[in-house]
mmCIF file of C-alpha atoms in Angstrom:
data_model
loop_
_atom_site.group_PDB
_atom_site.id
_atom_site.type_symbol
_atom_site.label_atom_id
_atom_site.label_comp_id
_atom_site.label_asym_id
_atom_site.label_seq_id
_atom_site.Cartn_x
_atom_site.Cartn_y
_atom_site.Cartn_z
ATOM 1 C CA VAL A 1 0.257 -0.044 0.188
ATOM 2 C CA THR A 2 1.733 3.542 -0.888
ATOM 3 C CA MET A 3 0.448 7.147 0.203
ATOM 4 C CA LYS A 4 -1.123 7.295 -3.200
ATOM 5 C CA THR A 5 -3.895 4.470 -2.856
ATOM 6 C CA PHE A 6 -4.713 7.598 0.447
ATOM 7 C CA ILE A 7 -5.411 10.077 -1.787
ATOM 8 C CA VAL A 8 -6.996 8.990 -3.950
ATOM 9 C CA GLY A 9 -10.120 11.146 -5.081
ATOM 10 C CA LYS A 10 -9.296 13.411 -1.879
ATOM 11 C CA LYS A 11 -9.348 17.242 -2.093
ATOM 12 C CA ASN A 12 -5.605 19.274 -0.965
ATOM 13 C CA GLU A 13 -7.473 19.994 2.037
ATOM 14 C CA GLU A 14 -9.060 16.964 3.419
ATOM 15 C CA ASN A 15 -7.080 14.356 6.314
ATOM 16 C CA ILE A 16 -4.987 11.367 4.225
ATOM 17 C CA PHE A 17 -5.737 9.493 7.410
ATOM 18 C CA ASP A 18 -9.596 10.122 7.375
ATOM 19 C CA GLU A 19 -10.646 6.917 8.600
ATOM 20 C CA LEU A 20 -8.274 6.727 11.477
ATOM 21 C CA THR A 21 -9.025 7.749 15.170
ATOM 22 C CA VAL A 22 -7.226 8.331 18.256
ATOM 23 C CA SER A 23 -9.154 5.816 19.712
ATOM 24 C CA SER A 24 -8.454 3.048 16.871
ATOM 25 C CA LEU A 25 -4.805 4.164 17.472
ATOM 26 C CA ASN A 26 -4.344 4.129 21.046
ATOM 27 C CA ASP A 27 -6.497 -0.015 20.729
ATOM 28 C CA TYR A 28 -3.904 -0.945 18.456
ATOM 29 C CA LEU A 29 -1.511 0.038 20.545
ATOM 30 C CA LYS A 30 -2.428 -1.521 23.038
ATOM 31 C CA GLU A 31 -2.422 -4.829 21.792
ATOM 32 C CA LEU A 32 1.517 -4.420 20.999
ATOM 33 C CA MET A 33 1.946 -3.127 23.928
ATOM 34 C CA PRO A 34 0.100 -2.891 27.086
ATOM 35 C CA GLY A 35 -0.731 0.493 28.486
ATOM 36 C CA LEU A 36 1.006 2.277 25.273
ATOM 37 C CA SER A 37 -0.727 4.971 23.682
ATOM 38 C CA ALA A 38 -0.015 7.147 20.765
ATOM 39 C CA LYS A 39 0.936 10.038 23.652
ATOM 40 C CA VAL A 40 3.630 7.300 25.599
ATOM 41 C CA PHE A 41 4.774 6.887 21.949
ATOM 42 C CA ARG A 42 5.149 10.509 21.529
ATOM 43 C CA THR A 43 6.686 11.496 25.120
ATOM 44 C CA TYR A 44 9.133 8.398 24.546
ATOM 45 C CA ASN A 45 10.504 9.885 21.422
ATOM 46 C CA ALA A 46 10.678 13.302 22.961
ATOM 47 C CA SER A 47 12.453 12.092 26.174
ATOM 48 C CA ILE A 48 15.054 9.724 24.292
ATOM 49 C CA THR A 49 15.585 12.772 21.631
ATOM 50 C CA LEU A 50 16.642 15.363 24.207
ATOM 51 C CA ASP A 51 18.433 13.009 26.265
ATOM 52 C CA ARG A 52 20.650 12.168 23.442
ATOM 53 C CA LEU A 53 21.139 15.597 21.890
ATOM 54 C CA LEU A 54 22.146 16.841 25.642
ATOM 55 C CA THR A 55 25.072 14.384 25.663
ATOM 56 C CA SER A 56 27.160 16.838 23.362
ATOM 57 C CA THR A 57 27.035 19.382 25.928
ATOM 58 C CA THR A 58 30.666 21.632 26.463
ATOM 59 C CA THR A 59 31.575 21.461 30.107
ATOM 60 C CA LYS A 60 34.039 23.911 29.577
ATOM 61 C CA ASP A 61 31.075 26.367 29.086
ATOM 62 C CA THR A 62 29.610 29.427 30.929
ATOM 63 C CA VAL A 63 26.305 28.594 32.448
ATOM 64 C CA VAL A 64 24.847 31.338 29.545
ATOM 65 C CA ASN A 65 25.973 29.538 27.113
ATOM 66 C CA LYS A 66 24.978 26.323 28.316
ATOM 67 C CA LEU A 67 21.098 27.239 28.651
ATOM 68 C CA VAL A 68 21.893 28.421 25.347
ATOM 69 C CA PHE A 69 22.572 25.016 24.153
ATOM 70 C CA TYR A 70 19.718 23.570 26.370
ATOM 71 C CA ASN A 71 16.798 26.203 24.508
ATOM 72 C CA GLN A 72 17.925 24.650 21.389
ATOM 73 C CA GLN A 73 18.213 21.206 22.050
ATOM 74 C CA ASN A 74 14.207 21.911 23.108
ATOM 75 C CA LYS A 75 13.385 23.815 20.031
ATOM 76 C CA GLU A 76 14.577 20.619 18.484
ATOM 77 C CA VAL A 77 12.043 18.316 20.180
ATOM 78 C CA ALA A 78 9.461 21.333 19.938
ATOM 79 C CA ILE A 79 9.437 21.065 16.399
ATOM 80 C CA LEU A 80 10.060 17.080 16.655
ATOM 81 C CA CYS A 81 6.523 16.842 17.665
ATOM 82 C CA ASN A 82 5.109 19.882 15.985
ATOM 83 C CA HIS A 83 4.673 22.883 19.134
ATOM 84 C CA GLN A 84 4.969 25.596 16.731
ATOM 85 C CA ARG A 85 2.706 28.920 17.823
ATOM 86 C CA SER A 86 2.176 32.272 15.597
ATOM 87 C CA LEU A 87 4.747 35.303 16.181
ATOM 88 C CA PRO A 88 4.570 36.886 19.196
ATOM 89 C CA LYS A 89 2.419 40.278 18.791
ATOM 90 C CA ALA A 90 5.411 41.751 21.396
ATOM 91 C CA HIS A 91 7.820 40.057 19.581
ATOM 92 C CA GLY A 92 9.001 43.392 17.630
ATOM 93 C CA ALA A 93 8.883 45.045 20.824
ATOM 94 C CA GLN A 94 10.572 42.791 22.943
ATOM 95 C CA MET A 95 14.062 42.113 20.725
ATOM 96 C CA GLU A 96 13.851 46.168 19.961
ATOM 97 C CA LYS A 97 13.930 46.749 23.513
ATOM 98 C CA LEU A 98 16.925 43.966 24.382
ATOM 99 C CA SER A 99 18.592 45.763 21.677
ATOM 100 C CA THR A 100 18.526 48.838 23.456
ATOM 101 C CA LYS A 101 19.869 47.499 26.019
ATOM 102 C CA LEU A 102 22.537 45.963 24.767
ATOM 103 C CA ASN A 103 23.565 48.673 22.812
ATOM 104 C CA ASP A 104 23.609 50.750 26.044
ATOM 105 C CA ALA A 105 25.693 48.133 27.527
ATOM 106 C CA LYS A 106 28.039 48.368 24.985
ATOM 107 C CA LYS A 107 28.588 52.205 25.533
ATOM 108 C CA TRP A 108 29.378 51.665 28.259
ATOM 109 C CA LEU A 109 32.364 49.129 28.180
ATOM 110 C CA ARG A 110 33.734 51.579 25.304
ATOM 111 C CA GLU A 111 33.356 54.691 28.244
ATOM 112 C CA LEU A 112 35.117 52.098 30.603
ATOM 113 C CA GLN A 113 37.580 50.734 29.186
ATOM 114 C CA ARG A 114 38.266 54.601 27.958
ATOM 115 C CA GLY A 115 38.416 55.636 31.404
ATOM 116 C CA LEU A 116 40.768 52.465 32.619
ATOM 117 C CA LYS A 117 43.331 53.657 29.909
ATOM 118 C CA ASP A 118 42.668 57.242 31.155
ATOM 119 C CA SER A 119 43.847 56.154 34.735
ATOM 120 C CA LYS A 120 46.847 54.066 33.849
ATOM 121 C CA SER A 121 48.408 56.763 32.128
ATOM 122 C CA LYS A 122 47.444 58.527 35.642
ATOM 123 C CA GLY A 123 48.783 55.976 37.241
ATOM 124 C CA GLY A 124 45.447 54.789 38.691
ATOM 125 C CA GLU A 125 44.127 57.379 40.332
ATOM 126 C CA ALA A 126 40.395 58.192 39.799
ATOM 127 C CA VAL A 127 38.677 59.738 36.698
ATOM 128 C CA THR A 128 35.467 60.932 35.332
ATOM 129 C CA VAL A 129 33.604 58.513 33.230
ATOM 130 C CA ILE A 130 30.071 59.282 31.639
ATOM 131 C CA GLN A 131 27.219 56.606 31.791
ATOM 132 C CA LEU A 132 24.379 57.538 30.529
ATOM 133 C CA VAL A 133 21.667 56.213 32.574
ATOM 134 C CA ARG A 134 17.632 55.496 30.904
ATOM 135 C CA PRO A 135 14.688 56.430 33.890
ATOM 136 C CA LYS A 136 13.272 54.092 35.993
ATOM 137 C CA PRO A 137 9.036 53.751 35.841
ATOM 138 C CA VAL A 138 7.292 55.509 38.677
ATOM 139 C CA ILE A 139 5.031 52.997 39.574
ATOM 140 C CA LYS A 140 2.381 53.782 42.626
ATOM 141 C CA ALA A 141 0.370 51.419 44.304
ATOM 142 C CA GLU A 142 -2.763 53.089 43.009
ATOM 143 C CA MET A 143 -1.765 52.647 39.327
ATOM 144 C CA ASN A 144 -4.014 50.687 37.277
ATOM 145 C CA GLU A 145 -2.500 48.334 34.650
ATOM 146 C CA LYS A 146 -3.106 51.023 32.384
ATOM 147 C CA GLN A 147 -1.300 53.139 33.828
ATOM 148 C CA ARG A 148 1.542 51.363 35.128
ATOM 149 C CA ALA A 149 1.769 50.307 31.102
ATOM 150 C CA GLU A 150 1.826 54.217 30.389
ATOM 151 C CA GLU A 151 4.966 55.259 32.661
ATOM 152 C CA ARG A 152 6.728 52.479 31.160
ATOM 153 C CA GLN A 153 6.376 53.115 28.413
ATOM 154 C CA LYS A 154 7.016 56.793 28.991
ATOM 155 C CA ALA A 155 10.034 55.416 30.651
ATOM 156 C CA GLU A 156 11.514 53.472 27.780
ATOM 157 C CA ASN A 157 10.749 56.798 25.346
ATOM 158 C CA SER A 158 12.758 58.897 27.826
ATOM 159 C CA SER A 159 16.031 59.524 26.450
ATOM 160 C CA PRO A 160 18.907 58.617 28.760
ATOM 161 C CA GLU A 161 20.428 60.562 30.896
ATOM 162 C CA LYS A 162 24.364 61.401 31.378
ATOM 163 C CA VAL A 163 25.242 60.807 35.191
ATOM 164 C CA GLU A 164 28.774 61.164 35.752
ATOM 165 C CA ARG A 165 30.748 58.926 37.317
ATOM 166 C CA ARG A 166 34.251 59.000 39.593
ATOM 167 C CA MET A 167 36.602 55.833 39.789
ATOM 168 C CA LYS A 168 39.760 54.762 40.183
ATOM 169 C CA ARG A 169 41.642 51.524 38.443
ATOM 170 C CA GLU A 170 40.241 48.759 40.261
ATOM 171 C CA GLN A 171 36.793 50.100 40.410
ATOM 172 C CA LEU A 172 37.056 50.635 36.706
ATOM 173 C CA GLU A 173 38.206 46.287 36.077
ATOM 174 C CA ARG A 174 35.400 45.591 38.038
ATOM 175 C CA ASN A 175 32.711 47.277 36.102
ATOM 176 C CA ILE A 176 34.599 46.291 32.606
ATOM 177 C CA ALA A 177 34.283 42.597 33.887
ATOM 178 C CA ALA A 178 30.683 43.173 34.847
ATOM 179 C CA SER A 179 29.949 44.907 31.286
ATOM 180 C CA LYS A 180 31.179 42.111 29.098
ATOM 181 C CA GLU A 181 29.120 39.538 31.413
ATOM 182 C CA LYS A 182 25.836 41.541 30.634
ATOM 183 C CA ILE A 183 26.920 41.594 27.125
ATOM 184 C CA VAL A 184 26.896 38.034 27.496
ATOM 185 C CA LYS A 185 24.133 37.650 29.034
ATOM 186 C CA LEU A 186 21.679 40.208 27.042
ATOM 187 C CA GLU A 187 23.158 38.651 23.656
ATOM 188 C CA ALA A 188 22.267 35.270 24.659
ATOM 189 C CA GLU A 189 19.412 36.475 25.647
ATOM 190 C CA ARG A 190 18.161 37.844 22.699
ATOM 191 C CA GLN A 191 19.550 35.449 20.042
ATOM 192 C CA THR A 192 16.918 32.522 22.204
ATOM 193 C CA LYS A 193 14.231 34.785 22.057
ATOM 194 C CA ASP A 194 14.553 35.413 18.198
ATOM 195 C CA ASP A 195 15.611 31.311 17.821
ATOM 196 C CA LEU A 196 12.575 30.109 19.660
ATOM 197 C CA LYS A 197 9.644 33.601 18.569
ATOM 198 C CA THR A 198 7.610 30.123 16.472
ATOM 199 C CA VAL A 199 8.108 27.863 19.089
ATOM 200 C CA ALA A 200 6.165 26.884 21.877
ATOM 201 C CA LEU A 201 9.038 25.219 24.375
ATOM 202 C CA GLY A 202 6.834 25.285 27.730
ATOM 203 C CA THR A 203 4.866 22.314 25.845
ATOM 204 C CA SER A 204 7.299 19.599 25.047
ATOM 205 C CA LYS A 205 9.183 20.976 28.504
ATOM 206 C CA ILE A 206 5.131 20.354 30.452
ATOM 207 C CA ASN A 207 3.737 17.263 28.905
ATOM 208 C CA TYR A 208 6.735 15.509 26.729
ATOM 209 C CA LEU A 209 9.622 15.979 28.413
ATOM 210 C CA ASP A 210 10.880 13.565 31.356
ATOM 211 C CA PRO A 211 12.250 16.164 34.180
ATOM 212 C CA ARG A 212 14.527 14.029 35.384
ATOM 213 C CA ILE A 213 16.223 14.614 32.144
ATOM 214 C CA THR A 214 16.964 17.953 32.718
ATOM 215 C CA VAL A 215 17.552 17.562 36.767
ATOM 216 C CA ALA A 216 20.239 15.584 35.992
ATOM 217 C CA TRP A 217 21.680 17.753 32.932
ATOM 218 C CA CYS A 218 21.331 20.438 35.384
ATOM 219 C CA LYS A 219 23.820 19.019 37.578
ATOM 220 C CA ARG A 220 25.981 17.286 36.105
ATOM 221 C CA PHE A 221 27.217 20.486 33.926
ATOM 222 C CA GLU A 222 26.341 22.364 37.367
ATOM 223 C CA VAL A 223 23.834 25.188 35.668
ATOM 224 C CA PRO A 224 21.186 25.930 38.317
ATOM 225 C CA ILE A 225 18.038 24.134 38.225
ATOM 226 C CA GLU A 226 15.729 27.274 38.536
ATOM 227 C CA LYS A 227 17.316 28.772 35.174
ATOM 228 C CA VAL A 228 15.967 26.269 33.781
ATOM 229 C CA PHE A 229 12.289 25.257 35.489
ATOM 230 C CA ALA A 230 10.163 28.448 36.554
ATOM 231 C CA LYS A 231 8.549 28.078 39.817
ATOM 232 C CA THR A 232 5.279 26.111 38.738
ATOM 233 C CA LEU A 233 7.190 23.470 36.832
ATOM 234 C CA LEU A 234 9.398 23.275 39.946
ATOM 235 C CA THR A 235 6.562 22.613 42.167
ATOM 236 C CA LYS A 236 5.041 20.083 39.264
ATOM 237 C CA PHE A 237 8.577 18.260 39.483
ATOM 238 C CA ALA A 238 8.921 18.071 42.907
ATOM 239 C CA TRP A 239 9.460 13.960 42.655
ATOM 240 C CA ALA A 240 12.558 14.686 39.890
ATOM 241 C CA MET A 241 14.367 17.211 42.192
ATOM 242 C CA GLU A 242 16.019 13.548 44.142
ATOM 243 C CA THR A 243 17.446 12.245 40.470
ATOM 244 C CA ILE A 244 21.103 11.213 40.359
ATOM 245 C CA GLU A 245 23.426 13.567 37.867
ATOM 246 C CA SER A 246 24.307 10.103 36.267
ATOM 247 C CA PHE A 247 20.668 9.323 35.160
ATOM 248 C CA LYS A 248 20.218 8.303 31.386
ATOM 249 C CA PHE A 249 16.334 7.966 30.217
#
């Protein structure tokens, strides 16, 4: 029997396997193995795929890069399970906001590096550096959600203020290190958000992936579990938290 047999006389919008139902498929699967169902099969396929994909994690990578890698593998599983979504309406605005933060961080890094060079030429004494600081929204308890949203938008649209800071060589070096780390995190966040804009990671993570795989991976590669699972999932998967790091699905 070929696929042509199933499409004879059917229109493009009609189902190919029109006589197949979930219940009939599950009845057939149970004949092959007690308890086997389409969901069990899908769960196994998703979990074993994630387990195999995560084996290529680089041990020496930073936590940020490990999280980017994990999300990329989770994306592959979500695509396998056809867990897709339409492009979120707020995606463009979110990407623009992240780009603004990233540009601000890069400008601050360049200013710090200029200040460090100046400080070194003066024997490490304090120098003036100028930071562009964007005003924070003023949120009051009596505001409703609309007013709070408007206040946040107002703050985002406001021009940054120039703030002068006096820093010695040691302070400049610490701030440069912190600024570089912040830039790496923002770049990773922007990349992840753009990569996953049309993929629903939550569906596979909540319903189809064995949480023990993720818990073991986090322990094995020293990634805080709360970076992967939100509080609700930490509660939902409390039973999996004692999984040993050597666990294999």
